[in-house]
Amino acid sequence: MGLDHQVAFPFEERVPLPGEAIAVADGVWWIRMPLPFALDHINLWILKDGDGFTLVDTGYGVQATWELWEKHFAGVMAGRRVDNIVVTHYHPDHVGSAAWLVERTGAPMWMTTAEYLSAHAAHDDFGGFDRENTIQLYIANGVDPDSIPSTVRMKGGGYARGVPSVPKRYRRMMHGDKLTIGGRQWEVITVFGHAPEHAALWCESLNVLISGDQVLPRITSNVGVWGNQPEANPLHLFLSSLGRFSHLPADALVLPSHERVFRGVHPRIAALHAHHDERLARLLEGCKEPITAFQALPLLFKRKLDDHQMMFAMGESIAHMHYLYFQGKVKRLEDGGVRRYVGN
Ligand SMILES: [Zn+2]
């Protein structure tokens, strides 16, 4: 990705320490919470809102996060009230502490409808969010059923580990809505492919985009097919919805959920397109002979994958195959309940 150098980090190597808040724009603070994964942190945002504050995203739902929130309540927020809690999407690192924050502050939670309902469904294993449903999809895409470790097969619980509960009430955000925060307008821009109705927030007067997980400065967002929507084309949704940022000024400050605050949204989006184009080309090359999405994994991932990573990697591989299929570049062969792809 030769476009990397066009992304600039105005705070250079600096990132918030636990309990520290870094002012990144007028009335906007950057904080970080720990995550118990290889990706070990999430960025959250505190926005000055009149005499109080609006919080954007909440952190994984564990004690360590809540202790740090208490530091921020006493620190940068100086004991003043929280008026709103905005959640970009339903993934555990974003919504995990929402119920705790709603309870602790009395503030309402704002979410898009698909994200709100997905959080409940993932928490309670309904609507096809159960793991077995996704395992069936992977088996249909070439994973050997006997190779799936029992730890992966174990029913549920993974999501609820980071999301002990989901609030039972919310305020709905929709694409194009303008949230007034601290006298400024923040426009809701919904984007797709990583999550069903992911909200990004754009403040023209501050020239700031809260991009959530949709645009990250170096790593690429997970874009996968899941069991409850086995014919989905999320990579198309992901790439096309990036177009919703095309009108942003070149020097907009981007606040991503992981890694560092940056400028250069357009070169970064161009690099994301190039990244996926390159992977699609490699995959198409591999489809000279019929292959399953499982057999395609080494074409997409050079590193050895652990069981947890394998789940995400399969979703990604199927997503890339579906993209080629819906473009008409590969066709599908079904044999014994297993799907293979071959170039047209
Ligand atoms: Zn996410």
mmCIF file of C-alpha atoms and ligand atoms in Angstrom:
data_model
loop_
_atom_site.group_PDB
_atom_site.id
_atom_site.type_symbol
_atom_site.label_atom_id
_atom_site.label_comp_id
_atom_site.label_asym_id
_atom_site.label_seq_id
_atom_site.Cartn_x
_atom_site.Cartn_y
_atom_site.Cartn_z
ATOM 1 C CA MET A 1 0.000 0.000 0.000
ATOM 2 C CA GLY A 2 2.110 2.847 -1.294
ATOM 3 C CA LEU A 3 -0.461 5.416 -0.182
ATOM 4 C CA ASP A 4 0.323 4.976 3.512
ATOM 5 C CA HIS A 5 2.684 7.917 3.644
ATOM 6 C CA GLN A 6 -0.162 10.289 2.825
ATOM 7 C CA VAL A 7 -1.748 9.588 6.189
ATOM 8 C CA ALA A 8 -0.464 11.997 8.845
ATOM 9 C CA PHE A 9 -0.591 11.625 12.598
ATOM 10 C CA PRO A 10 -0.831 15.116 14.148
ATOM 11 C CA PHE A 11 -0.189 13.733 17.651
ATOM 12 C CA GLU A 12 2.698 11.647 16.325
ATOM 13 C CA GLU A 13 3.398 8.673 18.617
ATOM 14 C CA ARG A 14 1.385 10.081 21.493
ATOM 15 C CA VAL A 15 -1.646 8.105 22.673
ATOM 16 C CA PRO A 16 -3.724 8.553 25.860
ATOM 17 C CA LEU A 17 -2.421 6.693 28.899
ATOM 18 C CA PRO A 18 -5.005 4.872 31.065
ATOM 19 C CA GLY A 19 -7.129 7.570 32.716
ATOM 20 C CA GLU A 20 -5.636 10.357 30.573
ATOM 21 C CA ALA A 21 -7.686 12.497 28.155
ATOM 22 C CA ILE A 22 -6.016 14.239 25.212
ATOM 23 C CA ALA A 23 -7.798 17.274 23.711
ATOM 24 C CA VAL A 24 -7.877 16.722 19.932
ATOM 25 C CA ALA A 25 -10.289 19.521 18.900
ATOM 26 C CA ASP A 26 -12.321 22.239 20.619
ATOM 27 C CA GLY A 27 -14.369 20.358 23.245
ATOM 28 C CA VAL A 28 -13.298 16.903 22.016
ATOM 29 C CA TRP A 29 -11.145 14.562 24.085
ATOM 30 C CA TRP A 30 -9.541 11.265 23.117
ATOM 31 C CA ILE A 31 -9.405 8.515 25.762
ATOM 32 C CA ARG A 32 -8.406 4.865 25.572
ATOM 33 C CA MET A 33 -9.693 1.715 27.241
ATOM 34 C CA PRO A 34 -7.945 -1.664 27.370
ATOM 35 C CA LEU A 35 -9.164 -4.753 25.466
ATOM 36 C CA PRO A 36 -8.250 -8.361 26.304
ATOM 37 C CA PHE A 37 -7.331 -9.195 22.679
ATOM 38 C CA ALA A 38 -4.379 -8.945 20.298
ATOM 39 C CA LEU A 39 -5.891 -5.564 19.410
ATOM 40 C CA ASP A 40 -5.433 -4.360 22.972
ATOM 41 C CA HIS A 41 -7.199 -0.984 23.054
ATOM 42 C CA ILE A 42 -10.184 1.014 21.859
ATOM 43 C CA ASN A 43 -10.375 4.780 21.453
ATOM 44 C CA LEU A 44 -13.426 6.547 22.906
ATOM 45 C CA TRP A 45 -14.420 10.197 22.680
ATOM 46 C CA ILE A 46 -15.684 12.672 25.246
ATOM 47 C CA LEU A 47 -17.494 15.709 23.786
ATOM 48 C CA LYS A 48 -18.253 18.860 25.754
ATOM 49 C CA ASP A 49 -21.999 19.381 25.611
ATOM 50 C CA GLY A 50 -23.101 22.616 27.314
ATOM 51 C CA ASP A 51 -22.534 22.169 31.038
ATOM 52 C CA GLY A 52 -22.245 18.415 30.608
ATOM 53 C CA PHE A 53 -20.763 15.848 28.242
ATOM 54 C CA THR A 54 -21.676 13.428 25.481
ATOM 55 C CA LEU A 55 -19.715 10.178 25.332
ATOM 56 C CA VAL A 56 -19.055 8.355 22.072
ATOM 57 C CA ASP A 57 -18.616 4.585 22.505
ATOM 58 C CA THR A 58 -18.239 2.893 25.854
ATOM 59 C CA GLY A 59 -15.499 0.212 26.012
ATOM 60 C CA TYR A 60 -15.542 -3.506 26.792
ATOM 61 C CA GLY A 61 -17.981 -4.272 29.613
ATOM 62 C CA VAL A 62 -15.576 -5.179 32.405
ATOM 63 C CA GLN A 63 -14.468 -3.752 35.745
ATOM 64 C CA ALA A 64 -11.184 -2.423 34.338
ATOM 65 C CA THR A 65 -13.134 -0.185 31.929
ATOM 66 C CA TRP A 66 -15.489 1.063 34.641
ATOM 67 C CA GLU A 67 -12.623 1.995 36.962
ATOM 68 C CA LEU A 68 -11.140 4.093 34.180
ATOM 69 C CA TRP A 69 -14.499 5.735 33.466
ATOM 70 C CA GLU A 70 -14.592 6.807 37.137
ATOM 71 C CA LYS A 71 -11.205 8.468 36.630
ATOM 72 C CA HIS A 72 -12.540 10.384 33.640
ATOM 73 C CA PHE A 73 -15.718 11.418 35.491
ATOM 74 C CA ALA A 74 -13.542 12.895 38.238
ATOM 75 C CA GLY A 75 -10.848 14.102 35.826
ATOM 76 C CA VAL A 76 -11.633 15.775 32.524
ATOM 77 C CA MET A 77 -15.386 15.836 33.288
ATOM 78 C CA ALA A 78 -14.798 17.305 36.773
ATOM 79 C CA GLY A 79 -17.877 15.688 38.295
ATOM 80 C CA ARG A 80 -20.289 17.272 35.798
ATOM 81 C CA ARG A 81 -23.107 15.287 34.267
ATOM 82 C CA VAL A 82 -23.210 13.051 31.199
ATOM 83 C CA ASP A 83 -26.152 13.970 28.952
ATOM 84 C CA ASN A 84 -25.873 11.440 26.128
ATOM 85 C CA ILE A 85 -24.149 8.187 25.287
ATOM 86 C CA VAL A 86 -23.683 7.556 21.568
ATOM 87 C CA VAL A 87 -22.725 4.048 20.392
ATOM 88 C CA THR A 88 -21.362 3.636 16.863
ATOM 89 C CA HIS A 89 -22.113 -0.104 16.503
ATOM 90 C CA TYR A 90 -22.925 -3.293 18.378
ATOM 91 C CA HIS A 91 -19.470 -4.854 18.727
ATOM 92 C CA PRO A 92 -18.506 -5.592 22.358
ATOM 93 C CA ASP A 93 -15.687 -3.057 22.615
ATOM 94 C CA HIS A 94 -18.104 -0.295 21.568
ATOM 95 C CA VAL A 95 -21.371 -1.168 23.349
ATOM 96 C CA GLY A 96 -19.998 -3.336 26.180
ATOM 97 C CA SER A 97 -20.117 -0.699 28.922
ATOM 98 C CA ALA A 98 -23.227 1.118 27.650
ATOM 99 C CA ALA A 99 -25.583 -0.473 30.193
ATOM 100 C CA TRP A 100 -23.172 0.329 33.010
ATOM 101 C CA LEU A 101 -22.849 3.950 31.806
ATOM 102 C CA VAL A 102 -26.620 4.383 31.407
ATOM 103 C CA GLU A 103 -27.077 3.085 34.939
ATOM 104 C CA ARG A 104 -24.200 5.147 36.361
ATOM 105 C CA THR A 105 -25.096 8.455 34.655
ATOM 106 C CA GLY A 106 -28.834 8.267 33.875
ATOM 107 C CA ALA A 107 -28.081 9.433 30.330
ATOM 108 C CA PRO A 108 -29.907 7.987 27.306
ATOM 109 C CA MET A 109 -28.121 5.790 24.782
ATOM 110 C CA TRP A 110 -28.210 6.667 21.075
ATOM 111 C CA MET A 111 -27.798 3.941 18.447
ATOM 112 C CA THR A 112 -29.039 3.043 14.991
ATOM 113 C CA THR A 113 -31.838 0.474 14.998
ATOM 114 C CA ALA A 114 -29.946 -2.353 13.293
ATOM 115 C CA GLU A 115 -27.040 -1.961 15.733
ATOM 116 C CA TYR A 116 -29.331 -1.813 18.766
ATOM 117 C CA LEU A 117 -31.238 -4.954 17.785
ATOM 118 C CA SER A 118 -28.040 -6.752 16.757
ATOM 119 C CA ALA A 119 -26.576 -6.088 20.199
ATOM 120 C CA HIS A 120 -29.581 -7.737 21.836
ATOM 121 C CA ALA A 121 -29.578 -10.641 19.367
ATOM 122 C CA ALA A 122 -25.849 -11.271 19.750
ATOM 123 C CA HIS A 123 -26.122 -11.043 23.531
ATOM 124 C CA ASP A 124 -28.997 -13.539 23.721
ATOM 125 C CA ASP A 125 -28.021 -15.775 20.784
ATOM 126 C CA PHE A 126 -31.143 -15.296 18.718
ATOM 127 C CA GLY A 127 -31.810 -14.155 15.156
ATOM 128 C CA GLY A 128 -29.171 -16.589 13.936
ATOM 129 C CA PHE A 129 -26.363 -14.951 15.923
ATOM 130 C CA ASP A 130 -25.572 -18.252 17.642
ATOM 131 C CA ARG A 131 -22.182 -19.682 16.873
ATOM 132 C CA GLU A 132 -23.492 -22.977 15.518
ATOM 133 C CA ASN A 133 -25.273 -21.104 12.731
ATOM 134 C CA THR A 134 -22.004 -19.539 11.614
ATOM 135 C CA ILE A 135 -20.153 -22.855 11.964
ATOM 136 C CA GLN A 136 -22.681 -24.387 9.540
ATOM 137 C CA LEU A 137 -21.840 -21.619 7.060
ATOM 138 C CA TYR A 138 -18.123 -22.360 7.415
ATOM 139 C CA ILE A 139 -18.701 -26.083 6.894
ATOM 140 C CA ALA A 140 -20.670 -25.272 3.727
ATOM 141 C CA ASN A 141 -17.606 -23.284 2.650
ATOM 142 C CA GLY A 142 -15.123 -26.080 3.117
ATOM 143 C CA VAL A 143 -14.166 -26.273 6.797
ATOM 144 C CA ASP A 144 -13.863 -29.917 7.901
ATOM 145 C CA PRO A 145 -16.484 -30.386 10.663
ATOM 146 C CA ASP A 146 -14.122 -32.699 12.575
ATOM 147 C CA SER A 147 -11.434 -30.020 12.658
ATOM 148 C CA ILE A 148 -13.525 -27.528 14.606
ATOM 149 C CA PRO A 149 -12.281 -27.482 18.212
ATOM 150 C CA SER A 150 -14.884 -27.852 20.952
ATOM 151 C CA THR A 151 -13.842 -24.450 22.332
ATOM 152 C CA VAL A 152 -15.069 -22.856 19.109
ATOM 153 C CA ARG A 153 -18.198 -25.010 19.060
ATOM 154 C CA MET A 154 -19.186 -24.113 22.624
ATOM 155 C CA LYS A 155 -22.486 -22.380 22.445
ATOM 156 C CA GLY A 156 -22.594 -18.645 22.964
ATOM 157 C CA GLY A 157 -21.154 -16.648 25.793
ATOM 158 C CA GLY A 158 -18.425 -14.953 23.779
ATOM 159 C CA TYR A 159 -20.349 -11.770 23.152
ATOM 160 C CA ALA A 160 -21.861 -11.608 26.630
ATOM 161 C CA ARG A 161 -18.377 -11.820 28.161
ATOM 162 C CA GLY A 162 -17.753 -8.278 26.976
ATOM 163 C CA VAL A 163 -21.352 -7.114 27.030
ATOM 164 C CA PRO A 164 -22.866 -8.165 30.373
ATOM 165 C CA SER A 165 -26.140 -6.457 29.427
ATOM 166 C CA VAL A 166 -27.569 -4.208 26.734
ATOM 167 C CA PRO A 167 -29.802 -1.241 27.632
ATOM 168 C CA LYS A 168 -33.484 -1.932 27.008
ATOM 169 C CA ARG A 169 -34.179 1.556 25.717
ATOM 170 C CA TYR A 170 -32.467 3.715 23.160
ATOM 171 C CA ARG A 171 -32.815 6.812 21.052
ATOM 172 C CA ARG A 172 -32.695 6.115 17.371
ATOM 173 C CA MET A 173 -30.078 7.639 15.069
ATOM 174 C CA MET A 174 -30.591 7.509 11.302
ATOM 175 C CA HIS A 175 -28.427 8.411 8.337
ATOM 176 C CA GLY A 176 -28.474 12.174 7.819
ATOM 177 C CA ASP A 177 -29.681 13.011 11.339
ATOM 178 C CA LYS A 178 -27.950 15.965 12.932
ATOM 179 C CA LEU A 179 -27.101 15.624 16.589
ATOM 180 C CA THR A 180 -26.539 18.941 18.351
ATOM 181 C CA ILE A 181 -23.654 18.502 20.768
ATOM 182 C CA GLY A 182 -22.130 21.511 22.483
ATOM 183 C CA GLY A 183 -23.960 23.840 20.083
ATOM 184 C CA ARG A 184 -22.390 22.120 17.074
ATOM 185 C CA GLN A 185 -24.033 19.875 14.522
ATOM 186 C CA TRP A 186 -22.737 16.314 14.201
ATOM 187 C CA GLU A 187 -24.160 14.562 11.167
ATOM 188 C CA VAL A 188 -24.849 10.831 11.382
ATOM 189 C CA ILE A 189 -23.331 9.007 8.402
ATOM 190 C CA THR A 190 -24.256 5.315 8.353
ATOM 191 C CA VAL A 191 -21.846 2.886 6.720
ATOM 192 C CA PHE A 192 -21.999 -0.846 6.129
ATOM 193 C CA GLY A 193 -20.042 -4.048 5.725
ATOM 194 C CA HIS A 194 -18.219 -4.105 9.067
ATOM 195 C CA ALA A 195 -21.475 -3.880 11.023
ATOM 196 C CA PRO A 196 -25.118 -3.683 9.889
ATOM 197 C CA GLU A 197 -25.792 0.051 10.363
ATOM 198 C CA HIS A 198 -22.576 1.521 11.742
ATOM 199 C CA ALA A 199 -22.829 5.213 12.641
ATOM 200 C CA ALA A 200 -19.993 7.615 11.921
ATOM 201 C CA LEU A 201 -20.284 11.224 13.088
ATOM 202 C CA TRP A 202 -19.197 14.212 11.017
ATOM 203 C CA CYS A 203 -18.847 17.723 12.440
ATOM 204 C CA GLU A 204 -18.251 20.175 9.613
ATOM 205 C CA SER A 205 -17.604 23.174 11.858
ATOM 206 C CA LEU A 206 -14.845 21.287 13.707
ATOM 207 C CA ASN A 207 -13.698 19.447 10.541
ATOM 208 C CA VAL A 208 -13.749 16.233 12.598
ATOM 209 C CA LEU A 209 -14.957 12.760 11.604
ATOM 210 C CA ILE A 210 -15.559 10.093 14.255
ATOM 211 C CA SER A 211 -15.043 7.126 11.947
ATOM 212 C CA GLY A 212 -15.654 4.239 14.357
ATOM 213 C CA ASP A 213 -14.306 0.992 12.920
ATOM 214 C CA GLN A 214 -15.081 1.876 9.300
ATOM 215 C CA VAL A 215 -11.857 3.738 8.563
ATOM 216 C CA LEU A 216 -8.771 2.910 10.610
ATOM 217 C CA PRO A 217 -5.381 4.417 9.757
ATOM 218 C CA ARG A 218 -3.305 1.232 9.295
ATOM 219 C CA ILE A 219 -5.213 -1.968 10.022
ATOM 220 C CA THR A 220 -8.221 -2.909 7.902
ATOM 221 C CA SER A 221 -11.681 -3.449 9.387
ATOM 222 C CA ASN A 222 -13.066 -6.963 9.572
ATOM 223 C CA VAL A 223 -15.586 -7.481 6.777
ATOM 224 C CA GLY A 224 -17.159 -10.906 7.007
ATOM 225 C CA VAL A 225 -20.141 -13.034 6.056
ATOM 226 C CA TRP A 226 -21.929 -14.446 9.115
ATOM 227 C CA GLY A 227 -24.297 -17.367 9.587
ATOM 228 C CA ASN A 228 -27.517 -15.401 9.755
ATOM 229 C CA GLN A 229 -26.984 -13.803 6.337
ATOM 230 C CA PRO A 230 -25.154 -16.493 4.368
ATOM 231 C CA GLU A 231 -25.662 -14.872 0.939
ATOM 232 C CA ALA A 232 -24.575 -11.383 1.980
ATOM 233 C CA ASN A 233 -22.100 -9.267 0.015
ATOM 234 C CA PRO A 234 -20.611 -7.180 2.845
ATOM 235 C CA LEU A 235 -17.425 -6.261 0.988
ATOM 236 C CA HIS A 236 -19.505 -4.495 -1.646
ATOM 237 C CA LEU A 237 -21.409 -2.704 1.130
ATOM 238 C CA PHE A 238 -18.174 -1.771 2.867
ATOM 239 C CA LEU A 239 -16.413 -0.384 -0.202
ATOM 240 C CA SER A 240 -19.444 1.415 -1.628
ATOM 241 C CA SER A 241 -20.426 3.025 1.672
ATOM 242 C CA LEU A 242 -16.917 4.484 2.009
ATOM 243 C CA GLY A 243 -18.192 6.795 -0.741
ATOM 244 C CA ARG A 244 -20.289 8.504 1.936
ATOM 245 C CA PHE A 245 -17.075 10.184 3.102
ATOM 246 C CA SER A 246 -16.114 11.425 -0.362
ATOM 247 C CA HIS A 247 -17.293 15.004 0.272
ATOM 248 C CA LEU A 248 -15.154 15.449 3.374
ATOM 249 C CA PRO A 249 -12.345 18.022 3.203
ATOM 250 C CA ALA A 250 -8.918 16.537 2.545
ATOM 251 C CA ASP A 251 -7.609 17.824 5.884
ATOM 252 C CA ALA A 252 -10.488 16.496 8.037
ATOM 253 C CA LEU A 253 -9.255 15.156 11.369
ATOM 254 C CA VAL A 254 -10.265 11.492 11.659
ATOM 255 C CA LEU A 255 -10.968 9.952 15.064
ATOM 256 C CA PRO A 256 -10.815 6.148 14.587
ATOM 257 C CA SER A 257 -11.751 3.504 17.163
ATOM 258 C CA HIS A 258 -8.315 1.894 17.012
ATOM 259 C CA GLU A 259 -4.751 3.133 16.499
ATOM 260 C CA ARG A 260 -4.156 6.896 16.273
ATOM 261 C CA VAL A 261 -5.987 10.098 15.321
ATOM 262 C CA PHE A 262 -5.014 10.989 11.752
ATOM 263 C CA ARG A 263 -5.499 13.214 8.732
ATOM 264 C CA GLY A 264 -5.766 11.859 5.209
ATOM 265 C CA VAL A 265 -9.176 10.189 4.976
ATOM 266 C CA HIS A 266 -9.079 10.137 1.162
ATOM 267 C CA PRO A 267 -5.668 8.494 0.689
ATOM 268 C CA ARG A 268 -6.629 6.038 3.432
ATOM 269 C CA ILE A 269 -9.863 5.120 1.639
ATOM 270 C CA ALA A 270 -7.913 4.768 -1.626
ATOM 271 C CA ALA A 271 -5.515 2.429 0.188
ATOM 272 C CA LEU A 272 -8.443 0.350 1.504
ATOM 273 C CA HIS A 273 -9.772 -0.034 -2.044
ATOM 274 C CA ALA A 274 -6.286 -0.990 -3.272
ATOM 275 C CA HIS A 275 -5.883 -3.493 -0.423
ATOM 276 C CA HIS A 276 -9.124 -5.293 -1.237
ATOM 277 C CA ASP A 277 -8.525 -5.097 -5.003
ATOM 278 C CA GLU A 278 -5.177 -6.781 -4.502
ATOM 279 C CA ARG A 279 -6.710 -9.554 -2.369
ATOM 280 C CA LEU A 280 -9.543 -10.060 -4.866
ATOM 281 C CA ALA A 281 -7.018 -10.374 -7.707
ATOM 282 C CA ARG A 282 -5.036 -12.986 -5.730
ATOM 283 C CA LEU A 283 -8.221 -14.895 -4.986
ATOM 284 C CA LEU A 284 -9.352 -14.835 -8.624
ATOM 285 C CA GLU A 285 -5.933 -16.139 -9.634
ATOM 286 C CA GLY A 286 -6.434 -18.986 -7.132
ATOM 287 C CA CYS A 287 -9.848 -19.791 -8.630
ATOM 288 C CA LYS A 288 -8.327 -21.209 -11.826
ATOM 289 C CA GLU A 289 -9.172 -24.538 -10.195
ATOM 290 C CA PRO A 290 -12.380 -24.851 -8.137
ATOM 291 C CA ILE A 291 -11.593 -23.984 -4.492
ATOM 292 C CA THR A 292 -13.585 -23.434 -1.322
ATOM 293 C CA ALA A 293 -13.368 -20.272 0.758
ATOM 294 C CA PHE A 294 -11.510 -22.431 3.302
ATOM 295 C CA GLN A 295 -8.906 -23.483 0.727
ATOM 296 C CA ALA A 296 -8.541 -19.801 -0.199
ATOM 297 C CA LEU A 297 -7.413 -18.786 3.319
ATOM 298 C CA PRO A 298 -3.648 -18.997 2.562
ATOM 299 C CA LEU A 299 -4.198 -16.699 -0.437
ATOM 300 C CA LEU A 300 -5.579 -14.017 1.873
ATOM 301 C CA PHE A 301 -3.719 -14.564 5.147
ATOM 302 C CA LYS A 302 -0.004 -15.187 5.203
ATOM 303 C CA ARG A 303 0.255 -15.672 8.969
ATOM 304 C CA LYS A 304 -0.808 -18.816 10.812
ATOM 305 C CA LEU A 305 -4.280 -18.340 12.270
ATOM 306 C CA ASP A 306 -5.387 -19.446 15.734
ATOM 307 C CA ASP A 307 -8.932 -20.792 16.222
ATOM 308 C CA HIS A 308 -10.376 -17.398 17.123
ATOM 309 C CA GLN A 309 -8.719 -15.718 14.131
ATOM 310 C CA MET A 310 -9.887 -18.575 11.902
ATOM 311 C CA MET A 311 -13.531 -17.668 12.587
ATOM 312 C CA PHE A 312 -12.986 -14.098 11.419
ATOM 313 C CA ALA A 313 -10.735 -15.202 8.549
ATOM 314 C CA MET A 314 -13.390 -17.570 7.173
ATOM 315 C CA GLY A 315 -15.971 -14.789 7.245
ATOM 316 C CA GLU A 316 -13.530 -12.565 5.338
ATOM 317 C CA SER A 317 -12.684 -15.235 2.805
ATOM 318 C CA ILE A 318 -16.359 -15.920 2.072
ATOM 319 C CA ALA A 319 -16.956 -12.152 1.790
ATOM 320 C CA HIS A 320 -14.247 -11.863 -0.878
ATOM 321 C CA MET A 321 -15.585 -14.899 -2.769
ATOM 322 C CA HIS A 322 -19.098 -13.435 -2.702
ATOM 323 C CA TYR A 323 -17.787 -10.155 -4.044
ATOM 324 C CA LEU A 324 -16.205 -11.926 -7.024
ATOM 325 C CA TYR A 325 -19.343 -14.023 -7.491
ATOM 326 C CA PHE A 326 -21.713 -11.036 -7.541
ATOM 327 C CA GLN A 327 -19.318 -9.303 -9.964
ATOM 328 C CA GLY A 328 -19.743 -12.318 -12.253
ATOM 329 C CA LYS A 329 -16.040 -13.188 -12.138
ATOM 330 C CA VAL A 330 -16.443 -16.626 -10.551
ATOM 331 C CA LYS A 331 -19.188 -19.223 -10.572
ATOM 332 C CA ARG A 332 -20.310 -21.579 -7.833
ATOM 333 C CA LEU A 333 -20.186 -25.364 -7.817
ATOM 334 C CA GLU A 334 -22.110 -27.257 -5.134
ATOM 335 C CA ASP A 335 -21.051 -30.740 -4.192
ATOM 336 C CA GLY A 336 -22.071 -32.677 -1.084
ATOM 337 C CA GLY A 337 -23.265 -29.482 0.620
ATOM 338 C CA VAL A 338 -19.903 -27.796 0.050
ATOM 339 C CA ARG A 339 -19.522 -24.769 -2.193
ATOM 340 C CA ARG A 340 -16.541 -24.216 -4.495
ATOM 341 C CA TYR A 341 -15.696 -21.259 -6.657
ATOM 342 C CA VAL A 342 -14.059 -21.266 -10.065
ATOM 343 C CA GLY A 343 -13.193 -18.444 -12.455
ATOM 344 C CA ASN A 344 -15.549 -17.825 -15.366
HETATM 345 ZN ZN ZN B 1 -16.377 -3.209 15.159
#
